[in-house]
JSON list of C-alpha atoms and ligand atoms in Angstrom, two decimals:
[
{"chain": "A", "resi": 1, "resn": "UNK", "atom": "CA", "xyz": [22.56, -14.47, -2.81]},
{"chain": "A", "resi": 2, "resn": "UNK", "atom": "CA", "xyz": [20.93, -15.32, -5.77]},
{"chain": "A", "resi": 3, "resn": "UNK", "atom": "CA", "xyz": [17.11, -15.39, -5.82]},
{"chain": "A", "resi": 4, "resn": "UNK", "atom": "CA", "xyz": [14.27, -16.58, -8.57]},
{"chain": "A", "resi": 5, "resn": "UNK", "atom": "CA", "xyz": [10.81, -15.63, -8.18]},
{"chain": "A", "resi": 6, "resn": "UNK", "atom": "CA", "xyz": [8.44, -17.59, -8.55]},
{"chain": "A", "resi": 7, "resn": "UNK", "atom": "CA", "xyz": [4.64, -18.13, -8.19]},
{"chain": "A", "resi": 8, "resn": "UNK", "atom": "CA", "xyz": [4.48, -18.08, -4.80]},
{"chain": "A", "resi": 9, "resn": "UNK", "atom": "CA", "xyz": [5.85, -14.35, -4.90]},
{"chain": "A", "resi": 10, "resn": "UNK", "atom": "CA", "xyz": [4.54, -11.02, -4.29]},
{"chain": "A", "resi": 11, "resn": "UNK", "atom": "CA", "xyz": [5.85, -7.48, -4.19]},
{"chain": "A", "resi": 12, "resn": "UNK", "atom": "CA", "xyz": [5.30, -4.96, -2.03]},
{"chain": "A", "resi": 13, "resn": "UNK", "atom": "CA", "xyz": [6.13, -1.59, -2.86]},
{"chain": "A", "resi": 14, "resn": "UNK", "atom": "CA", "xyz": [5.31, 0.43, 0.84]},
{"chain": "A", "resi": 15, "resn": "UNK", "atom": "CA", "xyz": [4.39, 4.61, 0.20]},
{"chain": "A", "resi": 16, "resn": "UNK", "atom": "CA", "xyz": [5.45, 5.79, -2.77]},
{"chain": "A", "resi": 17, "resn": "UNK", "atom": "CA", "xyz": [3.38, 8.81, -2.77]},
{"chain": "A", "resi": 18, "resn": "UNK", "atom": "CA", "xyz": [4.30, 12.57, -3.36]},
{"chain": "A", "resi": 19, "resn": "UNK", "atom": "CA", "xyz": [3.98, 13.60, 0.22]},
{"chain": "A", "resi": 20, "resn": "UNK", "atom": "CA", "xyz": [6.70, 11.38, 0.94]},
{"chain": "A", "resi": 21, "resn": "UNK", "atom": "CA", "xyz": [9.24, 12.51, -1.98]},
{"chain": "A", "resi": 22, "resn": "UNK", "atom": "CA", "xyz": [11.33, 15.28, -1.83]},
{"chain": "A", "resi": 23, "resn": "UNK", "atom": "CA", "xyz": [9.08, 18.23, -2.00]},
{"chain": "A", "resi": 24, "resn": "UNK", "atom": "CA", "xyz": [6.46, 17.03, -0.05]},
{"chain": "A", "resi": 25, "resn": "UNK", "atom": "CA", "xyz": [4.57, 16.94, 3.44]},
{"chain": "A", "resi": 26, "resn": "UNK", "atom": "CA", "xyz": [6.98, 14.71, 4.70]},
{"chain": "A", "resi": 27, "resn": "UNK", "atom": "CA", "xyz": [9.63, 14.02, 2.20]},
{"chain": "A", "resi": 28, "resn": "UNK", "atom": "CA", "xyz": [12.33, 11.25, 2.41]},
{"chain": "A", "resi": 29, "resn": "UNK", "atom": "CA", "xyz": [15.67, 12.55, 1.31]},
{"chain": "A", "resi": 30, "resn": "UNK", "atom": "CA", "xyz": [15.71, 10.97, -2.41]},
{"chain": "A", "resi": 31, "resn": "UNK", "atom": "CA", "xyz": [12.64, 8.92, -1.95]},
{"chain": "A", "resi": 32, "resn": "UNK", "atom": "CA", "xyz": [12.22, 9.89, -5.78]},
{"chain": "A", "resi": 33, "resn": "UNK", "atom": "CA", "xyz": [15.29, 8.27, -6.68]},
{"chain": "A", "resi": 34, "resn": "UNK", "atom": "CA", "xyz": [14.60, 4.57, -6.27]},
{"chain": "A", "resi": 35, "resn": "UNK", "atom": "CA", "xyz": [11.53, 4.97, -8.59]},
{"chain": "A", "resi": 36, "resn": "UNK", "atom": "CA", "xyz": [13.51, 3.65, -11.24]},
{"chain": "A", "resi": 37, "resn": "UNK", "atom": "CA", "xyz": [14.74, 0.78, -9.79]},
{"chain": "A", "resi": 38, "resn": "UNK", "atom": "CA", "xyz": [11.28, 0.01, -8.13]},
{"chain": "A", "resi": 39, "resn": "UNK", "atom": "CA", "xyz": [10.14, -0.07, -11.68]},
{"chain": "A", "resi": 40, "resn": "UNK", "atom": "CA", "xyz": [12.21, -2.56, -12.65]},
{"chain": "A", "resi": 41, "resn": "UNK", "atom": "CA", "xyz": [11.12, -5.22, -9.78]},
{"chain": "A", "resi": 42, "resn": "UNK", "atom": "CA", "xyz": [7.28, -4.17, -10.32]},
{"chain": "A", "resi": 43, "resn": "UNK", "atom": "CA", "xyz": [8.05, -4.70, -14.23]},
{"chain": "A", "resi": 44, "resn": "UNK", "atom": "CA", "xyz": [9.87, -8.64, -13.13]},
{"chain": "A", "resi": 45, "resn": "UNK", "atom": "CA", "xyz": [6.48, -9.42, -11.52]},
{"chain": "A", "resi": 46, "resn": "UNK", "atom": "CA", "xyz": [4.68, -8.18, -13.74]},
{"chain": "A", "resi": 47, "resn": "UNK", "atom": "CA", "xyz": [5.50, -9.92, -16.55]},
{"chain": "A", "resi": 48, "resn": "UNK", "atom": "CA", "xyz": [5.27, -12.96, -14.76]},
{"chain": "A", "resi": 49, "resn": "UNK", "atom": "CA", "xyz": [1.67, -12.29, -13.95]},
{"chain": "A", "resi": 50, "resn": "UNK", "atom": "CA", "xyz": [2.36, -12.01, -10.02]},
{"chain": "A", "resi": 51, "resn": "UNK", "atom": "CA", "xyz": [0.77, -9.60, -7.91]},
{"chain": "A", "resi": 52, "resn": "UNK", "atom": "CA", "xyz": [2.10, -6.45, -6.83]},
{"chain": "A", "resi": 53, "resn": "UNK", "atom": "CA", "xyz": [0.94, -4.36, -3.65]},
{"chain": "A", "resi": 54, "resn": "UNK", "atom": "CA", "xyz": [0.45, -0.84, -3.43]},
{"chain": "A", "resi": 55, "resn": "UNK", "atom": "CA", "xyz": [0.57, 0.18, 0.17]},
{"chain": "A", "resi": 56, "resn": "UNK", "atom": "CA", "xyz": [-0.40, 3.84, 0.64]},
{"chain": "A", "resi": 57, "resn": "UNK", "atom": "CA", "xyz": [-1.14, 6.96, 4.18]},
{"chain": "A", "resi": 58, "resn": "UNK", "atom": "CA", "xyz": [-4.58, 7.35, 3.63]},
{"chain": "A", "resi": 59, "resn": "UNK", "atom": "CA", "xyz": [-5.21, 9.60, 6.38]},
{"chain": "A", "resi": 60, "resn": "UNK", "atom": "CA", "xyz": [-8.13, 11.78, 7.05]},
{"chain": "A", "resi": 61, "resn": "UNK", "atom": "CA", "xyz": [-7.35, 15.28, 7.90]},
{"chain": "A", "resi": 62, "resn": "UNK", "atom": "CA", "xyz": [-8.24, 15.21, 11.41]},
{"chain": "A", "resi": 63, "resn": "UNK", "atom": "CA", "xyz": [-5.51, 12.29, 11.89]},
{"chain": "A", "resi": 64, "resn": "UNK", "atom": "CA", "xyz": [-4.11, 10.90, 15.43]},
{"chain": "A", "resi": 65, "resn": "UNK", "atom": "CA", "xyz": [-0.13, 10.90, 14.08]},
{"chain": "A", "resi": 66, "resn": "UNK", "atom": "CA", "xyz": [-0.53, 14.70, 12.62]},
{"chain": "A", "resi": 67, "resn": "UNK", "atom": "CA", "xyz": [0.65, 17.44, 14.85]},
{"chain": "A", "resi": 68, "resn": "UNK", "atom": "CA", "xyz": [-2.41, 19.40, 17.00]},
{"chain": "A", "resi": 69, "resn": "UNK", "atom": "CA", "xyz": [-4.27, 16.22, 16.57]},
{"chain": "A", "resi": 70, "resn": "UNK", "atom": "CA", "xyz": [-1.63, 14.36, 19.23]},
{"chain": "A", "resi": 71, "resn": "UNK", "atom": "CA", "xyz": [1.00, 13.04, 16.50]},
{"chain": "A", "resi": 72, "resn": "UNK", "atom": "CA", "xyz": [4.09, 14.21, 15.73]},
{"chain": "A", "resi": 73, "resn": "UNK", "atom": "CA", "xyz": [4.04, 14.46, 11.93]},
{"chain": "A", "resi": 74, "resn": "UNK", "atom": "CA", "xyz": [3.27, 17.42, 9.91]},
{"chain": "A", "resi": 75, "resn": "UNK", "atom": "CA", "xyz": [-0.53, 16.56, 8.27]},
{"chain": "A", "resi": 76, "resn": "UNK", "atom": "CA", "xyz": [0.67, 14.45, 5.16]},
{"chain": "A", "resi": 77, "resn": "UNK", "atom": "CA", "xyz": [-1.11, 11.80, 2.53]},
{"chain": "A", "resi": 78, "resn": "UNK", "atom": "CA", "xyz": [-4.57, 13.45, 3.71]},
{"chain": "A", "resi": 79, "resn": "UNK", "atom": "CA", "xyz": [-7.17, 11.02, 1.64]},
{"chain": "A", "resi": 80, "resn": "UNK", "atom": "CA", "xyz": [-7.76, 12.72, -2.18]},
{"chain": "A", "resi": 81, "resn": "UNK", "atom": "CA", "xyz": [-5.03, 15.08, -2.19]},
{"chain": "A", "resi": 82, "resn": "UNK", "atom": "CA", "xyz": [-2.25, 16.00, -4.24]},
{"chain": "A", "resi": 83, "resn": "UNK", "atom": "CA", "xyz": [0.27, 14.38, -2.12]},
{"chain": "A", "resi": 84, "resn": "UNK", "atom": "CA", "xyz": [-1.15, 11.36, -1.02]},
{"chain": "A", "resi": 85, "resn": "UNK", "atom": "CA", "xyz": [-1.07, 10.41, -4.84]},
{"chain": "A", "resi": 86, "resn": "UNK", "atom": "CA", "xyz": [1.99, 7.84, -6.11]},
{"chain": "A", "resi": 87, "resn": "UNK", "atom": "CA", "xyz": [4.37, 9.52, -7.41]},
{"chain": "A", "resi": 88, "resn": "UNK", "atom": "CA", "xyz": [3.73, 10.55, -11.39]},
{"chain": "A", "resi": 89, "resn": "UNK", "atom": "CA", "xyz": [6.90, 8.18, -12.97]},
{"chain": "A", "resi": 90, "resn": "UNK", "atom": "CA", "xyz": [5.79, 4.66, -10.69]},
{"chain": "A", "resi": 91, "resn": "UNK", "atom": "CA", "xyz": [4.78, 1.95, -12.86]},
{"chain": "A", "resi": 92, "resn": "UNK", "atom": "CA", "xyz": [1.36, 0.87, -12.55]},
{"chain": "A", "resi": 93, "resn": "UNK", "atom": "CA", "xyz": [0.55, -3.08, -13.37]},
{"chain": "A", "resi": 94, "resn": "UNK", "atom": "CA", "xyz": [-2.53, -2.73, -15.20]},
{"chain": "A", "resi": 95, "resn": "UNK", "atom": "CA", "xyz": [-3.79, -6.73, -14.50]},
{"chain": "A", "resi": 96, "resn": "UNK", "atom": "CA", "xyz": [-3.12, -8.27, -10.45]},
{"chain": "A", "resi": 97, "resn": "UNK", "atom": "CA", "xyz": [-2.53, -4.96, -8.93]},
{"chain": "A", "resi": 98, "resn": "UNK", "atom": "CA", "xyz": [-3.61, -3.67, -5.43]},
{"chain": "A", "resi": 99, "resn": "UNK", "atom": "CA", "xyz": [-3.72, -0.46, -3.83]},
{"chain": "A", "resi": 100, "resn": "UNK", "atom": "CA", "xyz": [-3.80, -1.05, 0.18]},
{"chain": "A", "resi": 101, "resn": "UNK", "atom": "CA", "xyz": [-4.93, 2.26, 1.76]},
{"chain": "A", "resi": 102, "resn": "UNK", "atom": "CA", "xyz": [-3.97, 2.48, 5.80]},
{"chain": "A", "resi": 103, "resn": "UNK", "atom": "CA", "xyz": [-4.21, 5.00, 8.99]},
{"chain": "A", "resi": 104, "resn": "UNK", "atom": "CA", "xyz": [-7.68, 5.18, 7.13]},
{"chain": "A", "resi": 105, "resn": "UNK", "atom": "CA", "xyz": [-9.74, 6.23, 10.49]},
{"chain": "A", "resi": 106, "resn": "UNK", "atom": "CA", "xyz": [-8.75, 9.41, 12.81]},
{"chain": "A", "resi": 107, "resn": "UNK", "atom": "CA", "xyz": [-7.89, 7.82, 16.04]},
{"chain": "A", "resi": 108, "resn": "UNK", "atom": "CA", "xyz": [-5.50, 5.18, 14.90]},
{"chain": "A", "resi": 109, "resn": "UNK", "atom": "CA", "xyz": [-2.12, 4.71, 12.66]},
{"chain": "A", "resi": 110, "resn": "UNK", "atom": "CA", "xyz": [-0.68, 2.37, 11.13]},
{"chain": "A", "resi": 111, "resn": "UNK", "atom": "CA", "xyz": [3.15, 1.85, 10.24]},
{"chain": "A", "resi": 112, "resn": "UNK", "atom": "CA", "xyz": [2.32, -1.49, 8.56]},
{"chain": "A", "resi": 113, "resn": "UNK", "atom": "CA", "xyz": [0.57, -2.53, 5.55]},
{"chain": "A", "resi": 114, "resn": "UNK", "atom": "CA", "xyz": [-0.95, -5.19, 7.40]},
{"chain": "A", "resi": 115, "resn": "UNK", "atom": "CA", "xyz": [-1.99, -3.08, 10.47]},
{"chain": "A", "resi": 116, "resn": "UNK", "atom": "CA", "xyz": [-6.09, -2.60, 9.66]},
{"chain": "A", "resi": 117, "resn": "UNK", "atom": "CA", "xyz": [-6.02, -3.68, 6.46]},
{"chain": "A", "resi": 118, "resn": "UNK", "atom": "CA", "xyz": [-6.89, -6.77, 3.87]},
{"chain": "A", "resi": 119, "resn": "UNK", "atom": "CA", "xyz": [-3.08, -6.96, 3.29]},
{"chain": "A", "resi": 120, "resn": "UNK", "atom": "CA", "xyz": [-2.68, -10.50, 4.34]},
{"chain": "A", "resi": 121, "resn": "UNK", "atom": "CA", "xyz": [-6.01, -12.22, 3.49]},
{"chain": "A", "resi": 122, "resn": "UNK", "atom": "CA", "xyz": [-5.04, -10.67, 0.06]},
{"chain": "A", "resi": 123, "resn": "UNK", "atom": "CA", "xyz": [-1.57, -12.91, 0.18]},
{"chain": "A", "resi": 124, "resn": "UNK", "atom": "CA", "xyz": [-2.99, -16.07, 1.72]},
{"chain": "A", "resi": 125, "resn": "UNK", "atom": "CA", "xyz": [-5.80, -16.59, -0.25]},
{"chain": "A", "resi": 126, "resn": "UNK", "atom": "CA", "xyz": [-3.36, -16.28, -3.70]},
{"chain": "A", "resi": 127, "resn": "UNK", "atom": "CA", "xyz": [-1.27, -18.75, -2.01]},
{"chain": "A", "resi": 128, "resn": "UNK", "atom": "CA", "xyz": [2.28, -16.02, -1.69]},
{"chain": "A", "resi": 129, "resn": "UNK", "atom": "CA", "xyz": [4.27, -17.38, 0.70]},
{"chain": "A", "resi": 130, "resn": "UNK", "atom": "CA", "xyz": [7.07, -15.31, 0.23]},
{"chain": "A", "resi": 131, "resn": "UNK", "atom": "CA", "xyz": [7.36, -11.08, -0.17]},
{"chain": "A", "resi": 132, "resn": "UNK", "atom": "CA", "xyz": [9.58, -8.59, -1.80]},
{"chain": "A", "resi": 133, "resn": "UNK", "atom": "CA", "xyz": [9.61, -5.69, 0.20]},
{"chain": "A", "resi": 134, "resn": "UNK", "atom": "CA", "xyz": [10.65, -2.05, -1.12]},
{"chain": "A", "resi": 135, "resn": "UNK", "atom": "CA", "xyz": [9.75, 1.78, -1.07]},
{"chain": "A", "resi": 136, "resn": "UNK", "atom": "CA", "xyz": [9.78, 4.41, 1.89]},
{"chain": "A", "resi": 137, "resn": "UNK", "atom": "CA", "xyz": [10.35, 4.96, 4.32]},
{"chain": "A", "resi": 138, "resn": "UNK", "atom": "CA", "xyz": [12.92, 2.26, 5.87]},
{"chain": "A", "resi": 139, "resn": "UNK", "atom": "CA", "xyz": [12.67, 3.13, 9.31]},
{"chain": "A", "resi": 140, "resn": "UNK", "atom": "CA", "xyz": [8.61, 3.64, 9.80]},
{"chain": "A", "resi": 141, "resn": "UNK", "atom": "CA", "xyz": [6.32, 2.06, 7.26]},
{"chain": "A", "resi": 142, "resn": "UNK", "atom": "CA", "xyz": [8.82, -0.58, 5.73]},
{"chain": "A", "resi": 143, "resn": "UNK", "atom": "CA", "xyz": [10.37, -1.53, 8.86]},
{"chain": "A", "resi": 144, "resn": "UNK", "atom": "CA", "xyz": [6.62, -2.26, 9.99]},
{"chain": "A", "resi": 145, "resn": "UNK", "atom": "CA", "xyz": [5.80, -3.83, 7.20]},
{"chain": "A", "resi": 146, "resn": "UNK", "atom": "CA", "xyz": [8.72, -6.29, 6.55]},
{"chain": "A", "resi": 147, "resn": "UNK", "atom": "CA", "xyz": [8.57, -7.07, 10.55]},
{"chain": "A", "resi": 148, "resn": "UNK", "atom": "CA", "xyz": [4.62, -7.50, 10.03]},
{"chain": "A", "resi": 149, "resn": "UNK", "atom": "CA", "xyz": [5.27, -10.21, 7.14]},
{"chain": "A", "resi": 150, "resn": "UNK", "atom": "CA", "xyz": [7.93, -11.93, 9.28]},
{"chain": "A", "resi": 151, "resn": "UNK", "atom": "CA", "xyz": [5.24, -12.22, 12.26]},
{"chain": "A", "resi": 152, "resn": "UNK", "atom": "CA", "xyz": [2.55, -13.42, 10.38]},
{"chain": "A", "resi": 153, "resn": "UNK", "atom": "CA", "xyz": [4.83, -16.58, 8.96]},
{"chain": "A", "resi": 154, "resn": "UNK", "atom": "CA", "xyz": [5.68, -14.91, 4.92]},
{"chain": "A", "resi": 155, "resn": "UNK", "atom": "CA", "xyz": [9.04, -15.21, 4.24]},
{"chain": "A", "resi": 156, "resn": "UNK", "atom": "CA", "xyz": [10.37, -10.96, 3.30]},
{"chain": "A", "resi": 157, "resn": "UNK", "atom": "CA", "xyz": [13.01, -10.29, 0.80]},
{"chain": "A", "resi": 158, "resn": "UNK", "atom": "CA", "xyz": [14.21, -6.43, 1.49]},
{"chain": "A", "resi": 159, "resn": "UNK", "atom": "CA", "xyz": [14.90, -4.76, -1.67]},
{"chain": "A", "resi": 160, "resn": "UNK", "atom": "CA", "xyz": [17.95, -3.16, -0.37]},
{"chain": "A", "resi": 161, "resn": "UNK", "atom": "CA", "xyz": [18.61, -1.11, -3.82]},
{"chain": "A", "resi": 162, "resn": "UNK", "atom": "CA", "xyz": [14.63, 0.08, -3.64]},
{"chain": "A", "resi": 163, "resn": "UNK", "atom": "CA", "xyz": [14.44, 1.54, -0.34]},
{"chain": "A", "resi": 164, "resn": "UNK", "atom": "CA", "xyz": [14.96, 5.48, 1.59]},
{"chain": "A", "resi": 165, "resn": "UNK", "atom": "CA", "xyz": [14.52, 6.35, 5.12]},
{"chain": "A", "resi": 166, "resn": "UNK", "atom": "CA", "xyz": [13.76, 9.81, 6.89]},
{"chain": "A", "resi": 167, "resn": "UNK", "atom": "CA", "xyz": [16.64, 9.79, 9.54]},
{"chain": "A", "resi": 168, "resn": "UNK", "atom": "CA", "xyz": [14.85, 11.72, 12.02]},
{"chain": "A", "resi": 169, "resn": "UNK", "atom": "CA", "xyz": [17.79, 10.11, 14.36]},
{"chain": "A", "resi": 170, "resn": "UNK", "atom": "CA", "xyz": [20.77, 10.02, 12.05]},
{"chain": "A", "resi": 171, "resn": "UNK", "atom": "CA", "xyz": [21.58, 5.68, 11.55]},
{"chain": "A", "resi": 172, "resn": "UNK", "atom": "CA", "xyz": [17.74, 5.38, 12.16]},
{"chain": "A", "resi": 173, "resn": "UNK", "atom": "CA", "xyz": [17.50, 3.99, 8.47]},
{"chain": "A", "resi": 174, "resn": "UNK", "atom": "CA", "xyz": [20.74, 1.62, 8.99]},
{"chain": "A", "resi": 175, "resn": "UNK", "atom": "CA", "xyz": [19.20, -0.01, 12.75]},
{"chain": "A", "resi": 176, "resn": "UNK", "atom": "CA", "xyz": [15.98, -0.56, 10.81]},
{"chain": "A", "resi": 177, "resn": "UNK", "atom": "CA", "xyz": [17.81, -2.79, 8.47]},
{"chain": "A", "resi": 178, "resn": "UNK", "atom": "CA", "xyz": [19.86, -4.50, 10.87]},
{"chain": "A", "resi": 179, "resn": "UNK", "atom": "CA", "xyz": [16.51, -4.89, 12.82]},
{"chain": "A", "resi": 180, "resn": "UNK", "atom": "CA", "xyz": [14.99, -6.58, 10.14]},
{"chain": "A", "resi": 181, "resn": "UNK", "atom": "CA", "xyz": [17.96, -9.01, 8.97]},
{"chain": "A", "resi": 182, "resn": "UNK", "atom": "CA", "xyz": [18.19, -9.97, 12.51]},
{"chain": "A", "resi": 183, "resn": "UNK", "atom": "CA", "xyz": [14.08, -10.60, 12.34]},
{"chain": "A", "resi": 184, "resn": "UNK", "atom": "CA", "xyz": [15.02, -12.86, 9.48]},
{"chain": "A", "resi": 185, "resn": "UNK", "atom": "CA", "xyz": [14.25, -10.78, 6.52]},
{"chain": "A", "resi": 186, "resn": "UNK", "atom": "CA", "xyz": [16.92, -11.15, 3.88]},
{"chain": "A", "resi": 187, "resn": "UNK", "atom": "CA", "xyz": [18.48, -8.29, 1.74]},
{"chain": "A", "resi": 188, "resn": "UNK", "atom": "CA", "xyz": [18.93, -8.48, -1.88]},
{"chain": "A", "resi": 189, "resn": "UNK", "atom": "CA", "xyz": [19.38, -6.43, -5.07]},
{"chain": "A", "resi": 190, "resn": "UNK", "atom": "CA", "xyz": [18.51, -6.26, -8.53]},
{"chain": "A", "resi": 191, "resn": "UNK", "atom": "CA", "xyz": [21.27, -8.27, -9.50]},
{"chain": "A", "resi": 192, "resn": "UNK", "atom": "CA", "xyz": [20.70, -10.96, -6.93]},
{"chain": "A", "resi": 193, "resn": "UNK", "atom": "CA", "xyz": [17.39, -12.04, -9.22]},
{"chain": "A", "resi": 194, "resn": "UNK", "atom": "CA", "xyz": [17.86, -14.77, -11.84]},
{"chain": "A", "resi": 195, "resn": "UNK", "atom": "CA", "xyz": [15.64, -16.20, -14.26]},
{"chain": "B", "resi": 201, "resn": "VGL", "atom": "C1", "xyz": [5.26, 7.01, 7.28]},
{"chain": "B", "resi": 201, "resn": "VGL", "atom": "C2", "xyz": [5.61, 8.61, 8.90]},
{"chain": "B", "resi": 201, "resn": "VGL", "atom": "C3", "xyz": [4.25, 8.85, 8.98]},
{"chain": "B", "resi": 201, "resn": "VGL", "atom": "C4", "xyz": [5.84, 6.02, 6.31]},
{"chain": "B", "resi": 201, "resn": "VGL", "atom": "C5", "xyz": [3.90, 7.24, 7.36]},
{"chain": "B", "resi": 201, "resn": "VGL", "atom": "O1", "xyz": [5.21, 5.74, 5.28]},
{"chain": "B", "resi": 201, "resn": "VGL", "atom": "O2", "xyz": [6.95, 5.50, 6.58]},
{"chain": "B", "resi": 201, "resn": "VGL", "atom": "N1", "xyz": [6.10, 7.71, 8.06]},
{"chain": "B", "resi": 201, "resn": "VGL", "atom": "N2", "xyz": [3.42, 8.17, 8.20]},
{"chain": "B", "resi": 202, "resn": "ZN", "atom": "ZN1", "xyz": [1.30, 8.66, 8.00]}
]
């Protein structure tokens, strides 16, 4: 599969914050180790002058999805703490960069960047037709993500080398994938990009 981006491109890198790396609130078995390989695609887009997504938890600390508050996760990416900050080591566009904060109010969550948020109005109105999709964790927020991008008519390229699930089910991580393949996503690596 060989890909070449191209200006109608945009990456999305989905949660790459310190609650969710090994560690944290709510870590992701070795969501710290495809930080050097997201750095690679953010530095590809980059350098082409294409925009690249932050999505981030931005929850408040009274939040629907945390336990006691009728949720099931332990309180995690609570708005200005410690660990809802990216992780230290994530490359950080300086131009074309976006930070897309979400689960933002107390009585509702959100498991895709483009649930409640300026996500896609973002995309359209730079004319991206087509995503790169990567970060954590595979089975909630990029699942939700990549399957929100397919719905709303973008084309979503999973960065199968840039991505780490939680496995609260064991194979959770792998049916996400197959999920999204079958949705019509399509799963590349670094060395799948030319050009
Ligand atoms: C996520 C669980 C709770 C995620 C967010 O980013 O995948 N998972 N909140
Ligand atoms: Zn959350």
């Amino acid at each position: 599969m060989k890909v070449r981006i191209g200006d109608q491109d945009a990456l999305i890198v989905v949660d790459m914050q310190k609650d969710f790396m090994p560690g944290g609130a709510l870590p992701v078995p070795d969501g710290d180790k495809i930080v050097p390989r997201l750095n690679e695609y953010i530095e590809m887009f980059e350098k082409r002058g294409l925009p690249v997504f932050f999505t981030r938890d931005w929850h408040p600390e009274n939040h629907i999805s945390f336990k006691g508050h009728g949720g099931v996760w332990p309180p995690h990416c609570v708005q200005n703490t410690e660990g809802a900050m990216f992780h230290d080591d994530l490359r950080m566009p300086l131009d074309n960069k976006f930070i897309i904060s979400k689960g933002t109010s107390p009585d509702f969550d959100a498991y895709s960047g483009f649930q409640g948020t300026v996500l896609e109005s973002l995309l359209k109105e730079r004319g991206v037709k087509r995503v790169f999709v990567g970060g954590v964790a595979t089975d909630y927020c990029v699942k939700n993500t990549v399957l929100g991008a397919l719905n709303l008519g973008f084309e979503a390229l999973l960065l199968l080398d840039g991505i780490k699930g939680v496995d609260v089910r064991p194979g959770d991580s792998e049916k996400a994938i197959e999920l999204m393949l079958e949705k019509g996503a399509v799963g590349i690596e670094i060395g799948d990009l030319t050009g």
